[in-house]
């Protein structure tokens, strides 16, 4: 039985009605509850069910604000009734209806998760009004607190992953300015497998990596953290070039287990004194080189992604000359795989370079932020890949 909306003079027009589910097998008691609700100051929609089995679809749909629950139903009774309702609708207020002789039943029901209890035959309209309002308020507060706690725990988990994916650059005497940005692909999602790092070696050279593990979620993120830490350890241990990539691939194969994950990455070694950058591309695209004449791709030989063909070990090196002042930007494909805003076309590298040419000159950090903002605006939320950007700026005259 569904009762019409309780019309109460003076109710705020914008106040939504309380959606109340009465689970009561006694027709007389059900009618009394309906009449009492009509006399309250509540706007309400009342649905009545005679058994827990009948009420299951209503509880499972999540469209109930408050349950008025008789403790003696044909299919369940006592505390078991409260436990069953709470299991089906854990964030819904439950008010137990007890008999005059059940003094302890109400307290036991509240200990089992009910927000309050009412004694049949001793309920007035104003008491029912207050009880429903407060029970729903407490239930909503509990739900908000639970959601806040879940959000906090997820944020802490993301922060731990982010510390692994986005470490502090290890710089010594280098005057190169380092700008890094990382954005997960989806809101509230675990960080993806993109990773980056910058380390100045004992030889005075600046070493950088940007990589992307295939897939999303915790497995990709964990492998990304593992490869980033492995890269830093191997760099500090003196490994370079193809030897370094071979060892990273061995680690990837051991750590991915049965998951068919692979990784692309760009290795870069910047020698400020020689004015050169050495690149190794493992299935990754070229970085962008910015000079006084503009921004372009730094042409480099391509090698295979890590984990695709472990026996091949093909990662040729490319040495490119650098101007006295300029910048190199390494990035993952989250920056280019979104839509360009024109007929569903992907932005791509050409679109990215066009966008960079249109941006006003500014400092490196603001430039990277503006670039990310513009690509997201063009994409209009239609693509949700993870994104990592690492920009290195130098000026020999400084």
Coordinates of C-alpha atoms in Angstrom, one line a residue:
X1 CA 0.0 0.0 0.0
X2 CA 1.3 3.4 -0.9
X3 CA -0.1 6.5 0.8
X4 CA -0.4 9.9 -1.0
X5 CA 2.0 12.7 -0.2
X6 CA 1.2 14.0 3.3
X7 CA 0.1 17.7 2.7
X8 CA 1.1 19.9 5.6
X9 CA 0.1 23.6 5.6
X10 CA 3.1 25.9 5.8
X11 CA 5.7 23.4 4.6
X12 CA 8.6 24.9 2.7
X13 CA 7.8 24.4 -1.0
X14 CA 11.3 23.2 -1.8
X15 CA 11.6 20.7 1.1
X16 CA 11.7 17.1 -0.3
X17 CA 9.3 14.6 1.3
X18 CA 10.5 12.0 3.6
X19 CA 10.3 8.6 1.9
X20 CA 9.1 6.3 4.7
X21 CA 8.8 2.5 4.5
X22 CA 6.5 0.9 7.1
X23 CA 7.1 -2.8 7.6
X24 CA 4.1 -3.9 9.7
X25 CA 1.9 -7.0 9.3
X26 CA -0.9 -5.7 11.6
X27 CA -3.4 -3.8 9.4
X28 CA -4.7 -1.8 12.5
X29 CA -1.2 -0.7 13.6
X30 CA -0.4 0.2 10.0
X31 CA -3.5 2.4 9.7
X32 CA -2.7 4.1 13.1
X33 CA 0.9 4.9 11.9
X34 CA -0.6 6.4 8.6
X35 CA -3.0 8.6 10.6
X36 CA -0.3 9.8 13.0
X37 CA 1.9 10.7 10.1
X38 CA -0.9 12.7 8.5
X39 CA -1.1 14.7 11.8
X40 CA 2.6 15.5 11.9
X41 CA 4.4 18.4 10.3
X42 CA 6.1 16.1 7.8
X43 CA 5.9 16.0 4.1
X44 CA 6.1 12.2 3.4
X45 CA 5.5 9.4 1.0
X46 CA 4.5 6.2 2.8
X47 CA 4.9 2.7 1.5
X48 CA 3.6 -0.2 3.6
X49 CA 4.9 -3.8 3.4
X50 CA 3.7 -6.7 5.6
X51 CA 6.9 -8.8 5.6
X52 CA 10.6 -8.4 5.2
X53 CA 10.5 -10.3 1.9
X54 CA 8.0 -7.9 0.5
X55 CA 10.2 -4.9 1.6
X56 CA 13.5 -6.2 0.1
X57 CA 13.0 -4.6 -3.3
X58 CA 12.3 -1.2 -1.6
X59 CA 15.3 -1.5 0.7
X60 CA 17.6 -2.7 -2.1
X61 CA 16.6 0.2 -4.4
X62 CA 18.0 2.8 -1.9
X63 CA 14.9 5.0 -2.3
X64 CA 14.0 5.1 1.4
X65 CA 14.9 7.7 4.0
X66 CA 13.4 6.0 7.0
X67 CA 12.1 2.5 7.9
X68 CA 9.4 2.1 10.6
X69 CA 10.0 -1.6 11.6
X70 CA 7.8 -3.9 13.6
X71 CA 9.9 -6.3 15.6
X72 CA 7.4 -9.2 15.1
X73 CA 7.0 -10.0 11.4
X74 CA 5.9 -13.3 9.9
X75 CA 9.3 -14.0 8.4
X76 CA 11.7 -12.4 10.9
X77 CA 11.5 -11.1 14.4
X78 CA 13.5 -9.3 17.2
X79 CA 17.0 -8.2 16.7
X80 CA 17.3 -10.3 13.5
X81 CA 14.8 -8.0 11.9
X82 CA 17.0 -5.0 12.6
X83 CA 20.1 -6.7 11.5
X84 CA 18.5 -7.8 8.2
X85 CA 17.2 -4.3 7.4
X86 CA 20.5 -2.7 8.2
X87 CA 22.3 -5.2 5.9
X88 CA 19.9 -4.4 3.1
X89 CA 20.0 -0.6 3.6
X90 CA 23.0 0.3 5.8
X91 CA 22.6 4.1 5.3
X92 CA 18.8 4.2 6.0
X93 CA 17.4 5.4 9.3
X94 CA 15.6 2.6 11.2
X95 CA 13.0 3.2 13.9
X96 CA 11.7 0.2 15.7
X97 CA 8.1 -0.2 16.8
X98 CA 7.8 -2.2 20.1
X99 CA 5.0 -3.3 22.3
X100 CA 4.2 -2.0 25.8
X101 CA 5.7 -5.1 27.5
X102 CA 9.0 -4.9 25.5
X103 CA 11.0 -2.5 27.7
X104 CA 14.4 -3.9 26.7
X105 CA 13.6 -4.6 23.1
X106 CA 14.0 -1.0 22.0
X107 CA 17.4 -0.6 23.7
X108 CA 18.6 -3.9 22.2
X109 CA 17.4 -2.7 18.7
X110 CA 19.4 0.5 19.0
X111 CA 22.5 -1.5 20.0
X112 CA 21.9 -3.5 16.8
X113 CA 21.9 -0.4 14.7
X114 CA 18.5 1.2 14.9
X115 CA 18.5 5.0 15.2
X116 CA 15.5 5.0 17.7
X117 CA 12.4 3.1 18.9
X118 CA 8.8 4.0 19.6
X119 CA 6.3 2.1 21.9
X120 CA 3.0 1.3 20.2
X121 CA 0.1 2.9 21.9
X122 CA 2.2 5.7 23.4
X123 CA 3.1 7.6 20.3
X124 CA 1.7 11.1 19.6
X125 CA 2.0 12.9 16.3
X126 CA 4.6 15.4 17.6
X127 CA 6.8 12.6 19.0
X128 CA 6.6 10.7 15.7
X129 CA 7.5 14.0 13.9
X130 CA 10.6 14.6 16.0
X131 CA 11.7 11.0 16.0
X132 CA 11.6 10.6 12.2
X133 CA 13.4 13.9 11.6
X134 CA 16.2 13.2 14.1
X135 CA 16.6 9.6 13.0
X136 CA 16.9 10.6 9.3
X137 CA 19.3 13.4 10.3
X138 CA 21.5 11.1 12.4
X139 CA 21.5 8.5 9.6
X140 CA 22.5 11.1 7.0
X141 CA 25.2 12.4 9.3
X142 CA 26.6 8.8 9.7
X143 CA 26.6 8.3 6.0
X144 CA 28.3 11.6 5.3
X145 CA 31.0 10.7 8.0
X146 CA 31.5 7.3 6.4
X147 CA 31.9 8.9 2.9
X148 CA 34.3 11.5 4.3
X149 CA 36.3 8.7 6.0
X150 CA 36.4 6.7 2.7
X151 CA 37.5 9.8 0.8
X152 CA 40.2 10.5 3.4
X153 CA 41.5 6.9 3.2
X154 CA 41.5 7.0 -0.6
X155 CA 43.3 10.3 -0.6
X156 CA 46.0 8.9 1.7
X157 CA 46.4 5.9 -0.5
X158 CA 46.7 8.1 -3.6
X159 CA 49.2 10.3 -1.7
X160 CA 51.4 7.2 -0.9
X161 CA 51.3 6.2 -4.6
X162 CA 52.0 9.7 -5.7
X163 CA 55.1 9.9 -3.6
X164 CA 56.3 6.8 -5.4
X165 CA 55.4 8.1 -8.9
X166 CA 56.3 11.7 -8.3
X167 CA 59.5 11.8 -6.2
X168 CA 61.6 14.9 -5.4
X169 CA 64.2 15.5 -8.0
X170 CA 67.8 14.6 -6.8
X171 CA 69.8 17.7 -7.9
X172 CA 73.2 18.8 -6.9
X173 CA 75.0 21.6 -8.7
X174 CA 72.8 21.6 -11.8
X175 CA 71.2 24.9 -12.8
X176 CA 68.5 23.2 -14.8
X177 CA 65.0 24.1 -13.7
X178 CA 62.8 21.1 -13.3
X179 CA 59.0 21.2 -13.6
X180 CA 56.9 18.1 -13.1
X181 CA 53.1 17.5 -13.2
X182 CA 51.1 14.3 -12.7
X183 CA 47.3 13.9 -13.1
X184 CA 45.4 10.7 -12.7
X185 CA 43.0 9.9 -15.5
X186 CA 39.8 9.7 -13.5
X187 CA 38.5 11.5 -10.4
X188 CA 38.7 9.4 -7.2
X189 CA 40.6 6.7 -9.1
X190 CA 43.8 5.2 -8.0
X191 CA 46.8 6.7 -9.7
X192 CA 47.7 5.1 -13.0
X193 CA 51.0 3.7 -14.2
X194 CA 52.6 6.9 -15.5
X195 CA 55.9 7.8 -13.8
X196 CA 58.7 10.3 -14.0
X197 CA 62.0 11.1 -12.2
X198 CA 65.1 13.3 -12.4
X199 CA 68.5 12.5 -10.9
X200 CA 71.9 14.3 -11.1
X201 CA 74.6 11.7 -11.2
X202 CA 78.0 11.8 -9.7
X203 CA 79.3 12.5 -13.2
X204 CA 77.5 15.9 -13.2
X205 CA 75.1 14.8 -15.9
X206 CA 71.3 15.2 -15.5
X207 CA 69.3 12.0 -16.0
X208 CA 65.5 12.0 -16.5
X209 CA 62.8 9.4 -17.3
X210 CA 59.2 9.5 -18.2
X211 CA 57.3 6.3 -18.6
X212 CA 53.8 4.8 -19.0
X213 CA 52.7 1.4 -17.8
X214 CA 49.8 0.0 -19.9
X215 CA 46.4 -0.1 -18.2
X216 CA 45.1 1.7 -15.2
X217 CA 44.4 1.0 -11.6
X218 CA 46.5 -0.4 -8.7
X219 CA 48.4 -3.0 -10.7
X220 CA 49.6 -0.5 -13.3
X221 CA 50.3 2.1 -10.5
X222 CA 52.3 -0.4 -8.4
X223 CA 54.4 -1.5 -11.4
X224 CA 55.0 2.2 -12.3
X225 CA 56.3 2.9 -8.8
X226 CA 58.5 -0.2 -9.0
X227 CA 60.0 0.8 -12.4
X228 CA 60.6 4.4 -11.2
X229 CA 62.4 3.3 -8.1
X230 CA 64.4 0.7 -10.1
X231 CA 65.4 3.4 -12.6
X232 CA 66.7 5.7 -9.8
X233 CA 68.6 3.0 -8.1
X234 CA 70.1 1.8 -11.4
X235 CA 71.1 5.3 -12.4
X236 CA 72.8 5.9 -9.1
X237 CA 74.5 2.6 -9.5
X238 CA 76.1 3.7 -12.8
X239 CA 73.9 1.9 -15.3
X240 CA 73.1 3.8 -18.5
X241 CA 71.4 3.3 -21.9
X242 CA 70.7 -0.1 -23.2
X243 CA 72.1 -1.8 -20.1
X244 CA 69.7 0.2 -17.9
X245 CA 66.7 -0.5 -20.1
X246 CA 67.5 -4.3 -20.1
X247 CA 67.6 -4.4 -16.3
X248 CA 64.4 -2.4 -16.1
X249 CA 62.7 -4.9 -18.5
X250 CA 63.9 -7.8 -16.4
X251 CA 62.3 -6.1 -13.3
X252 CA 59.1 -5.5 -15.2
X253 CA 58.9 -9.2 -16.3
X254 CA 59.4 -10.3 -12.7
X255 CA 57.0 -7.9 -11.1
X256 CA 54.1 -8.0 -13.6
X257 CA 53.4 -11.7 -12.8
X258 CA 50.5 -13.0 -14.8
X259 CA 49.3 -9.6 -15.9
X260 CA 50.0 -8.8 -19.5
X261 CA 51.5 -5.4 -18.7
X262 CA 54.2 -3.6 -20.7
X263 CA 55.8 -0.2 -20.3
X264 CA 57.0 2.6 -22.6
X265 CA 59.5 5.2 -21.5
X266 CA 62.0 7.8 -22.6
X267 CA 65.4 8.1 -21.1
X268 CA 67.3 11.4 -21.3
X269 CA 70.8 12.3 -20.3
X270 CA 71.5 16.1 -20.4
X271 CA 75.1 17.3 -20.6
X272 CA 75.1 21.0 -20.1
X273 CA 78.8 21.4 -20.6
X274 CA 78.8 19.5 -23.9
X275 CA 75.5 21.1 -24.9
X276 CA 73.9 17.7 -25.8
X277 CA 71.1 15.4 -24.8
X278 CA 71.2 11.6 -25.3
X279 CA 67.8 9.9 -25.8
X280 CA 66.7 6.3 -25.6
X281 CA 63.1 5.7 -26.7
X282 CA 61.5 2.4 -25.5
X283 CA 58.2 2.5 -27.4
X284 CA 57.7 6.1 -26.3
X285 CA 57.4 9.2 -28.4
X286 CA 60.0 11.9 -28.8
X287 CA 60.3 14.8 -26.3
X288 CA 59.6 18.4 -27.4
X289 CA 62.6 20.8 -27.8
X290 CA 61.9 24.5 -27.3
X291 CA 64.4 27.0 -28.6
X292 CA 64.2 30.7 -29.5
X293 CA 62.7 29.6 -32.8
X294 CA 59.8 27.7 -31.3
X295 CA 58.9 24.2 -30.2
X296 CA 59.3 21.0 -32.2
X297 CA 59.8 17.3 -31.7
X298 CA 63.4 16.2 -31.1
X299 CA 63.8 13.6 -33.8
X300 CA 65.2 10.3 -32.3
X301 CA 65.6 6.6 -33.1
X302 CA 62.9 4.4 -31.7
X303 CA 63.2 1.2 -29.7
X304 CA 60.7 -1.4 -28.5
X305 CA 58.5 -1.0 -25.4
X306 CA 59.6 -2.9 -22.3
X307 CA 58.0 -6.3 -21.9
X308 CA 56.9 -6.7 -25.6
X309 CA 59.8 -8.7 -26.9
X310 CA 62.3 -9.3 -24.1
X311 CA 64.9 -11.0 -26.3
X312 CA 65.1 -8.2 -28.8
X313 CA 66.9 -5.6 -26.6
X314 CA 66.7 -2.9 -29.3
X315 CA 67.0 0.6 -27.9
X316 CA 69.3 2.7 -30.1
X317 CA 70.6 6.0 -28.8
X318 CA 70.3 9.5 -30.3
X319 CA 72.5 12.5 -29.4
X320 CA 70.9 15.8 -30.2
X321 CA 72.7 19.2 -29.9
X322 CA 71.2 21.8 -27.6
X323 CA 71.1 25.5 -27.8
X324 CA 72.6 27.6 -25.0
X325 CA 69.1 28.3 -23.7
X326 CA 66.0 26.2 -24.2
X327 CA 63.8 23.5 -22.8
X328 CA 63.0 19.8 -23.2
X329 CA 59.6 18.5 -22.4
X330 CA 59.0 14.8 -21.8
X331 CA 55.4 13.6 -21.5
X332 CA 53.0 10.7 -21.6
X333 CA 50.3 10.3 -24.2
X334 CA 47.6 11.6 -21.9
X335 CA 48.6 15.0 -23.2
X336 CA 47.9 14.2 -26.9
X337 CA 45.3 11.4 -27.1
X338 CA 42.4 13.5 -26.1
X339 CA 40.1 15.1 -28.6
X340 CA 41.0 18.4 -30.4
X341 CA 37.5 19.7 -30.3
X342 CA 37.1 19.4 -34.1
X343 CA 34.9 16.7 -35.5
X344 CA 36.1 14.2 -32.9
X345 CA 39.7 14.2 -34.1
X346 CA 42.5 13.4 -31.7
X347 CA 44.8 16.2 -30.7
X348 CA 48.0 14.4 -31.6
X349 CA 51.5 15.9 -31.6
X350 CA 50.7 18.3 -34.4
X351 CA 47.8 19.7 -32.6
X352 CA 49.8 19.9 -29.4
X353 CA 52.5 21.9 -31.2
X354 CA 50.0 24.2 -32.7
X355 CA 48.5 24.8 -29.2
X356 CA 51.9 25.5 -27.8
X357 CA 52.6 28.1 -30.5
X358 CA 49.4 29.9 -29.5
X359 CA 50.2 30.1 -25.8
X360 CA 51.6 33.4 -24.4
X361 CA 55.2 33.3 -23.1
X362 CA 55.4 32.7 -19.4
X363 CA 57.5 30.9 -16.8
X364 CA 57.9 27.1 -17.3
X365 CA 55.5 26.0 -14.4
X366 CA 52.8 28.4 -15.6
X367 CA 53.3 27.3 -19.2
X368 CA 52.9 23.6 -18.3
X369 CA 49.8 24.3 -16.2
X370 CA 48.3 26.3 -19.0
X371 CA 49.1 23.6 -21.6
X372 CA 47.4 20.9 -19.5
X373 CA 44.4 23.2 -18.9
X374 CA 44.0 23.9 -22.6
X375 CA 44.2 20.3 -23.7
X376 CA 41.6 19.3 -21.1
X377 CA 39.3 22.1 -22.2
X378 CA 39.5 21.0 -25.8
X379 CA 38.9 17.4 -24.8
X380 CA 35.8 18.3 -22.8
X381 CA 36.1 15.3 -20.6
X382 CA 35.9 12.7 -23.4
X383 CA 39.2 11.1 -22.7
X384 CA 40.6 10.1 -19.3
X385 CA 44.1 8.8 -19.7
X386 CA 46.7 9.5 -17.0
X387 CA 49.1 12.3 -17.6
X388 CA 52.8 13.0 -16.6
X389 CA 54.8 15.9 -17.8
X390 CA 58.5 16.7 -17.1
X391 CA 60.1 19.9 -18.4
X392 CA 63.8 20.8 -18.1
X393 CA 64.8 24.4 -18.7
X394 CA 68.4 25.7 -18.9
X395 CA 70.2 28.9 -19.7
X396 CA 74.0 28.7 -20.0
X397 CA 74.2 32.5 -19.4
X398 CA 72.8 32.1 -15.9

